[in-house]
XYZ file of C-alpha atoms in Angstrom:
644
model
C 12.548 173.879 69.325
C 16.401 173.543 68.544
C 18.770 173.878 71.753
C 21.473 175.776 72.069
C 25.531 174.258 72.761
C 26.390 174.896 76.208
C 30.023 177.991 76.252
C 32.743 175.163 77.421
C 34.091 176.648 80.532
C 37.016 178.234 80.442
C 40.477 176.102 81.171
C 38.724 172.750 80.246
C 40.706 171.880 76.392
C 44.111 173.078 78.456
C 43.353 170.870 81.934
C 42.465 167.640 79.136
C 45.301 168.065 77.383
C 47.201 168.422 80.841
C 45.519 165.157 81.021
C 46.736 163.903 77.908
C 49.880 164.846 78.337
C 50.579 163.050 81.747
C 49.021 160.207 81.273
C 51.043 159.636 77.832
C 54.104 159.949 80.321
C 53.542 157.682 82.793
C 52.163 155.082 79.882
C 56.403 155.904 78.927
C 57.522 155.617 81.969
C 55.146 152.435 83.021
C 56.957 151.511 79.768
C 60.088 151.984 80.340
C 59.726 149.861 83.856
C 58.107 146.958 82.379
C 61.348 147.223 79.558
C 64.379 148.192 81.960
C 62.560 144.977 83.801
C 62.640 142.213 82.018
C 66.281 144.022 80.324
C 67.284 142.758 83.481
C 65.196 139.522 83.626
C 66.627 138.497 80.564
C 70.437 140.394 80.981
C 70.215 138.847 84.812
C 72.913 135.655 84.395
C 74.480 136.907 81.174
C 76.657 139.494 79.121
C 74.592 142.927 78.636
C 74.276 143.596 74.914
C 76.545 145.269 71.969
C 79.417 143.931 73.869
C 82.473 142.241 72.185
C 86.601 141.374 72.293
C 88.822 142.034 69.259
C 85.437 142.246 67.296
C 83.877 139.168 68.819
C 80.650 140.087 70.106
C 79.402 138.097 72.980
C 76.577 140.160 74.508
C 73.920 137.576 75.953
C 75.733 135.354 76.420
C 77.471 133.543 79.955
C 80.712 134.569 80.859
C 81.191 130.676 80.795
C 79.288 130.925 77.196
C 81.040 133.815 76.294
C 84.755 133.155 77.445
C 84.642 129.424 75.398
C 83.575 130.956 71.515
C 86.500 133.919 72.629
C 88.535 131.142 72.474
C 87.558 129.164 70.410
C 88.069 132.330 68.065
C 90.856 133.718 68.909
C 92.657 131.735 70.845
C 94.096 130.377 67.875
C 95.197 132.929 66.127
C 98.511 134.073 65.896
C 99.662 137.581 66.908
C 101.488 139.754 65.941
C 105.570 138.099 65.467
C 108.310 140.885 67.125
C 111.043 141.611 65.307
C 113.874 143.092 67.414
C 117.018 144.043 66.752
C 120.348 145.530 67.510
C 120.369 150.071 67.820
C 123.088 149.217 70.720
C 125.920 150.686 69.123
C 127.830 146.702 69.720
C 128.814 144.169 66.397
C 125.848 143.878 66.420
C 124.445 146.107 64.883
C 121.403 146.420 62.349
C 120.599 142.723 62.592
C 117.366 141.818 63.719
C 116.604 138.594 64.547
C 111.750 137.656 64.248
C 110.253 135.131 67.378
C 106.793 134.712 67.343
C 104.868 136.676 69.730
C 103.803 133.395 71.391
C 107.206 131.986 71.220
C 108.199 134.358 73.318
C 104.988 133.639 76.760
C 103.051 135.699 75.001
C 99.605 134.964 76.213
C 95.704 137.134 75.799
C 94.275 137.563 79.212
C 91.190 136.573 78.520
C 89.716 135.547 81.904
C 89.945 139.175 82.575
C 88.677 139.915 79.884
C 85.839 138.577 80.271
C 85.280 139.416 83.925
C 85.329 143.819 82.257
C 82.698 142.747 80.272
C 80.731 140.612 83.378
C 81.058 144.310 84.910
C 79.928 146.097 82.274
C 76.783 147.283 82.964
C 76.385 146.678 86.630
C 78.562 148.665 88.340
C 75.635 148.926 91.467
C 74.773 152.587 90.169
C 71.373 152.680 88.993
C 71.269 155.272 86.787
C 74.969 154.981 85.393
C 74.161 151.295 84.815
C 71.018 151.861 82.698
C 72.962 154.772 80.769
C 76.453 152.032 80.160
C 73.913 149.024 78.972
C 71.711 151.456 77.266
C 75.329 152.697 75.242
C 76.328 150.158 74.841
C 73.128 148.824 72.976
C 73.417 151.690 71.282
C 76.985 151.636 70.402
C 78.591 148.522 70.995
C 81.776 148.562 73.106
C 84.588 146.915 72.457
C 87.179 144.889 75.498
C 90.581 144.365 74.754
C 92.397 141.841 76.900
C 95.481 141.986 78.377
C 98.952 140.762 77.612
C 101.586 139.854 78.983
C 104.999 137.475 78.736
C 105.714 134.066 80.790
C 108.895 134.765 81.865
C 109.820 131.344 81.759
C 109.130 131.041 78.126
C 110.473 134.170 77.240
C 113.658 133.842 78.720
C 114.164 130.440 76.579
C 113.687 132.257 73.972
C 115.691 134.825 73.955
C 118.575 132.836 76.302
C 120.026 132.466 71.716
C 119.371 135.951 70.393
C 120.851 136.745 73.837
C 123.878 135.101 72.922
C 124.807 136.088 69.862
C 123.791 140.256 70.684
C 125.961 140.246 74.239
C 129.563 140.434 75.015
C 130.338 139.633 78.587
C 132.727 142.156 79.897
C 136.356 140.207 80.412
C 137.533 140.436 83.429
C 141.147 142.230 84.731
C 143.146 138.188 83.868
C 144.971 136.440 86.722
C 146.639 134.326 85.870
C 149.594 131.703 86.292
C 152.271 131.702 84.456
C 154.593 128.206 86.187
C 154.079 129.117 89.672
C 152.876 132.944 89.259
C 150.785 135.285 89.185
C 150.341 137.826 85.969
C 147.496 140.525 86.449
C 146.092 141.452 82.698
C 143.513 144.145 82.091
C 140.053 143.847 82.001
C 137.605 144.908 78.917
C 134.310 146.638 79.130
C 131.655 144.731 77.866
C 127.143 144.258 77.279
C 124.348 141.965 78.640
C 120.684 141.996 77.129
C 118.390 143.238 80.705
C 116.057 140.679 79.648
C 113.583 142.505 82.268
C 112.786 145.536 79.718
C 112.961 143.978 76.360
C 110.101 142.046 78.172
C 108.784 144.769 78.913
C 109.306 146.812 75.512
C 107.257 144.067 73.753
C 104.428 144.388 76.132
C 103.872 147.533 76.057
C 104.276 147.359 71.288
C 102.179 144.660 72.464
C 99.380 146.263 73.887
C 99.725 149.825 71.315
C 99.233 147.284 68.665
C 95.643 145.388 69.957
C 95.274 149.499 70.277
C 92.883 149.742 73.742
C 89.508 148.766 75.089
C 86.874 151.643 73.227
C 82.743 152.256 72.910
C 82.673 151.875 68.956
C 81.673 155.521 66.824
C 78.866 154.403 64.963
C 75.856 153.465 66.104
C 75.264 149.705 65.712
C 71.664 150.277 64.222
C 73.324 150.624 61.074
C 75.211 147.582 61.897
C 72.160 145.194 62.858
C 71.605 145.704 58.944
C 74.495 143.069 58.509
C 75.835 140.618 60.192
C 77.574 140.900 63.366
C 81.358 139.920 61.808
C 83.445 137.362 64.066
C 86.539 138.245 62.659
C 88.853 138.770 65.430
C 90.069 142.264 65.315
C 93.877 141.202 66.039
C 97.110 143.280 64.465
C 99.063 141.113 61.329
C 101.828 143.504 60.654
C 105.562 142.005 62.118
C 105.642 144.270 65.178
C 109.564 145.788 65.457
C 111.366 146.693 69.309
C 114.435 147.046 70.535
C 116.606 144.936 72.232
C 117.347 147.159 75.165
C 121.165 146.525 76.591
C 122.806 147.048 80.594
C 126.647 148.073 79.599
C 128.651 145.394 82.229
C 132.180 146.951 83.536
C 135.006 144.458 85.407
C 134.302 143.652 87.726
C 138.349 143.025 89.445
C 139.865 146.518 89.735
C 142.344 145.961 92.089
C 144.309 142.441 92.014
C 147.286 143.836 93.927
C 146.137 141.126 96.792
C 144.541 138.661 94.740
C 148.059 138.127 93.593
C 150.292 138.159 96.182
C 148.582 135.255 98.186
C 148.564 132.792 94.723
C 152.366 133.451 95.671
C 151.561 132.604 99.042
C 149.804 129.481 98.238
C 152.863 128.247 96.088
C 156.137 129.083 97.678
C 156.296 125.925 99.526
C 154.426 122.423 99.980
C 151.281 121.678 101.680
C 152.072 119.092 104.609
C 149.661 116.308 105.239
C 150.776 114.362 108.379
C 148.702 111.281 110.232
C 149.566 111.317 113.548
C 150.656 107.452 115.288
C 147.897 106.037 116.884
C 148.973 102.687 119.752
C 145.144 102.691 120.754
C 144.182 102.331 117.220
C 148.155 101.021 116.069
C 147.737 102.952 114.115
C 151.582 104.332 112.260
C 151.997 108.361 111.922
C 152.302 108.749 107.610
C 153.109 111.985 106.379
C 151.581 113.423 102.851
C 153.057 116.109 99.746
C 151.539 118.478 97.924
C 153.241 120.246 95.960
C 153.522 123.106 93.731
C 152.570 121.761 90.834
C 149.443 120.390 92.147
C 148.343 123.340 94.768
C 148.276 125.328 90.962
C 146.503 122.601 89.354
C 143.326 123.478 92.486
C 143.292 127.057 92.500
C 139.943 128.611 92.227
C 139.465 132.645 90.933
C 136.771 133.687 91.487
C 135.828 137.217 91.715
C 135.078 139.852 95.293
C 134.407 142.648 96.554
C 137.013 144.158 98.781
C 138.012 147.346 101.308
C 138.448 148.510 97.803
C 135.942 147.476 95.193
C 136.308 144.742 93.423
C 138.550 142.024 93.695
C 139.042 138.082 93.191
C 139.267 135.525 95.623
C 141.979 133.031 95.522
C 140.920 129.659 97.410
C 141.891 126.072 96.742
C 138.938 124.053 94.868
C 137.588 121.660 97.118
C 136.169 118.841 93.980
C 140.389 118.188 93.803
C 140.439 118.439 97.452
C 138.193 116.378 98.553
C 139.719 113.813 95.485
C 142.838 113.891 96.928
C 141.758 113.494 100.753
C 139.030 110.649 99.815
C 142.283 108.811 97.623
C 144.289 109.083 101.363
C 140.889 107.592 103.164
C 141.903 104.709 101.078
C 144.587 103.887 101.768
C 144.299 104.194 105.291
C 141.131 103.729 106.331
C 140.261 99.705 107.988
C 137.599 98.298 108.977
C 136.952 96.091 111.908
C 137.383 92.755 112.970
C 134.553 92.042 115.077
C 136.437 88.830 117.683
C 135.053 85.091 117.594
C 134.214 83.652 121.142
C 133.461 80.854 122.338
C 130.957 79.919 125.076
C 130.943 77.674 127.442
C 127.504 76.835 129.002
C 128.359 74.366 131.576
C 131.176 76.823 133.980
C 128.995 79.225 131.414
C 132.893 81.001 130.033
C 133.054 83.241 127.349
C 136.068 82.454 125.802
C 138.188 84.854 123.111
C 138.492 82.395 120.358
C 140.115 86.100 118.136
C 140.698 89.129 119.194
C 139.381 91.955 117.492
C 141.033 94.684 116.469
C 140.460 98.905 116.248
C 139.594 100.158 112.501
C 139.828 103.251 111.467
C 138.406 106.142 108.844
C 138.782 109.166 108.131
C 136.683 112.399 107.596
C 137.394 113.300 103.953
C 134.125 116.879 104.936
C 136.574 117.438 108.158
C 139.513 117.232 106.584
C 138.627 119.734 104.055
C 137.170 121.229 106.261
C 141.299 121.427 108.151
C 142.896 121.817 105.153
C 141.542 125.503 103.841
C 141.335 126.614 107.556
C 144.832 126.436 107.657
C 145.172 127.936 104.145
C 143.163 131.035 105.732
C 145.667 130.893 108.588
C 148.629 130.688 105.923
C 149.693 127.135 107.721
C 152.025 124.886 105.851
C 151.020 121.510 108.054
C 147.672 119.933 108.441
C 146.796 117.122 111.074
C 144.127 115.062 109.303
C 141.560 114.113 111.025
C 141.817 110.240 112.136
C 138.568 108.616 114.003
C 139.843 105.272 115.162
C 136.324 102.765 115.348
C 135.955 99.894 117.842
C 134.421 96.724 117.501
C 130.767 96.968 117.688
C 131.054 93.752 120.435
C 132.905 93.709 123.445
C 133.495 90.100 124.989
C 132.499 92.977 127.911
C 128.735 92.870 126.428
C 128.401 89.640 126.187
C 129.555 88.384 130.456
C 126.605 90.889 131.327
C 124.478 88.825 129.847
C 126.068 85.490 131.356
C 124.029 82.724 131.522
C 123.741 83.658 127.672
C 120.372 81.137 126.972
C 119.591 79.468 123.584
C 117.569 81.768 122.110
C 117.092 79.598 118.604
C 118.843 76.515 117.731
C 118.417 75.037 113.574
C 119.670 71.415 113.295
C 119.915 69.785 109.376
C 120.983 66.716 108.689
C 123.782 65.417 105.803
C 123.944 62.315 105.933
C 124.968 60.053 103.062
C 127.239 63.261 101.549
C 130.539 62.674 99.418
C 133.862 63.832 101.263
C 133.792 66.316 99.390
C 130.594 67.608 100.711
C 131.192 67.308 104.071
C 134.104 69.258 103.969
C 133.013 72.488 102.058
C 129.956 72.536 105.205
C 132.632 71.651 107.346
C 134.924 75.501 106.041
C 131.634 76.629 105.465
C 129.887 76.675 109.529
C 133.723 77.367 110.785
C 133.120 80.855 108.556
C 130.305 81.829 111.666
C 131.494 80.038 114.379
C 132.146 82.610 117.133
C 130.328 85.751 114.921
C 128.566 87.932 116.582
C 125.485 89.989 115.777
C 125.634 93.929 117.636
C 121.654 95.326 118.304
C 119.098 95.969 116.130
C 121.685 95.518 113.277
C 121.055 93.265 109.944
C 123.523 90.033 109.650
C 124.229 89.213 105.773
C 124.923 84.607 105.323
C 127.427 86.243 101.705
C 128.596 88.986 103.806
C 130.698 86.196 106.405
C 131.537 83.895 104.448
C 133.197 84.504 101.830
C 133.849 83.984 98.087
C 133.857 80.260 97.395
C 136.536 79.334 95.765
C 139.147 76.505 96.417
C 141.824 79.117 97.488
C 139.568 79.401 100.821
C 139.846 75.518 100.890
C 136.363 74.408 99.296
C 136.528 71.075 97.113
C 134.823 70.402 93.724
C 131.107 68.867 95.035
C 127.478 68.931 92.796
C 125.851 72.969 93.558
C 122.908 74.054 91.680
C 123.384 76.760 88.934
C 120.886 77.670 86.642
C 118.944 74.331 86.124
C 120.894 71.931 86.412
C 123.392 70.486 88.538
C 127.016 70.555 87.952
C 130.680 69.807 89.074
C 131.904 73.966 91.492
C 133.318 74.807 94.038
C 131.485 75.446 97.646
C 128.823 71.963 96.810
C 126.686 71.869 99.946
C 127.371 75.741 101.596
C 123.548 75.951 101.249
C 123.332 73.298 103.716
C 125.170 75.647 105.417
C 122.508 79.331 105.179
C 120.474 76.391 105.390
C 120.412 75.407 109.543
C 121.082 78.832 109.554
C 118.067 79.944 108.458
C 116.151 77.448 110.297
C 118.081 78.734 113.423
C 116.971 82.978 113.261
C 113.822 81.050 112.109
C 113.192 79.396 114.798
C 114.911 82.786 117.173
C 111.570 84.650 116.479
C 114.542 87.473 114.242
C 113.118 88.908 111.357
C 113.768 87.523 108.446
C 115.022 90.271 105.961
C 115.859 88.087 102.470
C 115.515 84.123 102.057
C 115.592 82.698 99.127
C 114.432 78.750 98.528
C 116.070 76.293 96.036
C 115.096 75.105 92.490
C 114.747 72.229 93.411
C 112.987 69.369 96.575
C 117.011 68.849 98.053
C 116.272 65.435 100.481
C 119.504 67.200 103.132
C 116.797 69.634 103.431
C 114.431 67.455 104.678
C 112.000 67.161 107.346
C 109.991 69.690 106.722
C 110.077 70.584 103.275
C 110.077 74.542 102.589
C 112.558 75.391 105.875
C 115.367 75.780 103.726
C 117.053 78.212 102.345
C 119.469 79.449 98.853
C 122.598 81.160 98.588
C 124.820 81.965 95.348
C 127.716 84.104 95.466
C 128.038 86.801 95.283
C 123.925 87.460 94.384
C 121.929 85.690 96.176
C 121.380 86.087 100.331
C 120.278 84.936 103.687
C 119.624 88.157 105.761
C 117.815 88.641 108.574
C 118.036 91.289 111.444
C 119.075 91.681 115.219
C 116.211 93.123 116.135
C 116.720 92.991 119.952
C 118.422 95.323 122.922
C 121.763 92.797 123.181
C 124.474 90.385 120.468
C 123.518 87.696 120.134
C 126.263 84.768 120.020
C 126.607 82.523 116.587
C 128.201 79.100 117.418
C 128.216 75.977 116.054
C 128.664 72.363 115.856
C 129.470 69.689 112.422
C 128.260 66.503 114.770
C 130.227 64.555 112.454
C 129.203 60.946 113.995
C 125.333 62.276 114.157
C 125.654 63.619 110.905
C 124.511 66.930 111.601
C 125.230 70.274 111.151
C 123.586 72.135 114.349
C 123.824 75.992 114.563
C 122.710 77.843 118.004
C 122.398 81.947 119.011
C 123.314 82.450 122.580
C 121.666 86.215 123.721
C 118.733 86.915 126.298
C 115.525 85.596 125.752
C 113.188 88.133 124.668
C 110.471 86.047 125.979
C 109.610 84.980 122.134
C 107.780 81.711 121.793
C 107.719 80.278 117.799
C 105.714 77.802 116.465
C 105.041 76.559 112.945
C 101.749 75.841 111.589
C 102.991 73.602 108.071
C 104.006 73.212 105.709
C 100.862 73.191 103.704
C 101.712 71.955 99.870
C 99.422 72.327 96.478
C 100.205 72.284 93.150
C 102.744 68.872 92.410
C 104.194 68.367 89.253
C 105.571 65.509 87.863
C 108.789 65.319 87.825
C 108.527 64.662 83.992
C 111.949 61.997 81.245
C 114.690 61.772 82.468
C 117.581 63.823 80.703
C 121.066 61.417 79.454
C 124.093 63.460 78.958
C 127.471 61.633 77.427
C 129.887 62.547 79.631
C 133.323 61.328 77.755
C 135.401 62.212 81.267
C 133.249 58.453 81.278
C 134.641 55.234 80.263
C 132.664 53.472 78.040
C 129.464 52.036 79.047
C 129.213 54.262 82.665
C 126.192 55.432 83.772
C 126.378 57.750 86.852
C 123.241 59.603 88.159
C 123.908 62.472 89.403
C 120.352 63.963 90.470
C 117.303 62.530 91.338
C 114.132 63.429 89.996
C 111.788 65.576 92.373
C 107.838 66.447 91.641
C 107.162 70.186 91.634
C 105.077 71.785 94.611
C 104.948 75.354 96.219
C 104.903 74.687 99.764
C 103.227 77.085 102.653
C 105.205 77.481 105.943
C 103.151 80.251 108.909
C 105.574 81.761 111.764
C 104.222 82.758 114.624
C 104.920 85.130 116.896
C 103.835 85.043 120.610
C 106.089 87.998 123.047
C 104.886 88.615 125.972
C 102.322 92.747 125.361
C 101.631 91.469 121.780
C 99.145 90.156 119.701
C 100.777 87.010 118.287
C 102.563 88.051 114.452
C 101.775 85.302 111.465
C 104.257 85.180 108.145
C 104.213 83.540 105.172
C 107.363 81.763 103.818
C 106.594 81.016 100.581
C 108.478 77.981 98.249
C 107.964 76.942 94.705
C 109.835 74.585 93.586
C 109.831 73.173 90.652
C 109.741 69.022 88.899
C 112.809 67.833 88.350
C 114.093 65.244 85.971
C 116.381 62.165 87.278
C 120.356 63.199 85.585
C 122.032 60.637 84.654
C 125.664 60.637 83.192
C 127.202 58.280 80.234
C 130.313 57.662 78.698
C 130.482 57.226 75.179
C 129.687 54.515 72.937
C 132.219 51.519 72.398
C 133.932 51.879 68.976
C 132.515 48.088 66.967
C 135.852 46.031 66.392
C 137.736 46.332 63.769
C 136.808 44.834 61.024
C 133.341 45.158 61.233
C 133.072 48.591 59.736
C 131.165 49.297 56.745
C 132.560 50.206 53.264
């Protein structure tokens, strides 16, 4: 028995179709969501697909990778040349100049382009971002970087062009003929407007590069072939007109300036130096004649009540140069007085009175003269000041009783009469000198030139690598003794040089000497105390010793010496014999003794109340020094013994 099929209920087929559609839609939504999530995860730190910069694809790259790729491809590519032409109607109309865009400072802002690429599809609104990403994937989006000119490079490239294309306006001429002013008419000119021209060049480059835009062709067709990496840059030169601005003559009313010139040149300018009893200054007078004043005229553009004019004055530099010459003629440094001191009676005795100095303040004098000119005056008193000595007898008497704050002693036993004479002369230069508070003391400054004319005798002196006869042998005995006084006073030693080799007169101790050589090798130390120091010297010929004593007020410093420590002994070497034609035959004279080379280190330890001890090293490196002899020439053979 056959079963009859059950009849379908009405509407059941339609319901199945709806379910199928819904399932398909749901699957599509899920697939789209999964695809979108996968796409987003793939590009979360990368630029979205389809983006390029001037035709260089960068989709799928991280920003730094994209920047490197664009730089590698576009960075070396040349922007188009710029042809600047003169269409301004001047004498250079029709002229043109071709300049590379990069020579004008044109640069593509690739960083800005990469930043724009990164933000594409990341606007923050999901539905819009999805559309943008899909559109970039389908059509592609090409970004054009901003372009700008670097101002300094552009100005440097434009300067020679501007100098040819422009011509300056000519001011109404104000000139001096003889001693009278004359006025000539001015003429308009034109200048290159660099800012406007720069803007025109940038606009031309932007137009040539185009704008960022969506692709017109679906990229599905482009995917059929390889992406191009040839940058999309224009190659044809860009014609850009130079932009000019008219310049009008500034000076339109020169009548007042003409009158000012005539007034300045009507009579000489008189400079006076008044007498000063305190400084022993005699009155003096200098007249600057009209011709000199005419050569000093300074004319500059200015703005007056009725428009542009000219300002007339005296050239500051010319005036200052003239006043500097006057300053040299009247300048006189103060002469410090010299004093003696009697320790038993505590009396300060004036050996030689001081003298006030004179000083012309050139800067102030310039202002005085210019102010007088503005006021229409023809006579100016120069601002000369009297400079008093820095140490006075009253200052020393306020410190009585003076204390010996440091003493230096050396022996000159067995010195020649010439050497002893030089010691007397040099030490006398320092007897009675004072060192003002907080000043440096230069030995050479007070010693002066060492010459026969100044009382020095010729004696043996160290010069370069040998000992020679010359004026001043023995001066280093004085500098060494002075150095020792400063050493034991605890004063800061600014400059000190040891001798080239060891000298017996300066030992013991080895390493406590100071060489000087006028005018280059000096001994310099500082009075870092609040009171002046008086220097007294003593040449004790009976004991063959030289003494330097520094008098002042004790600061409580205690000085002790550690060492000397010697090292690096080097033998003197073989004696050196030289023929001296001034000696008689057979005569042999030793002029230098042998001295081994040695390195010496002394340490000065200074202890002051309330302060940590200060340790200072004094290092001396003495060269090995062979003995030197001078011998007379060989005696000629007797007559008849000559060979044939």
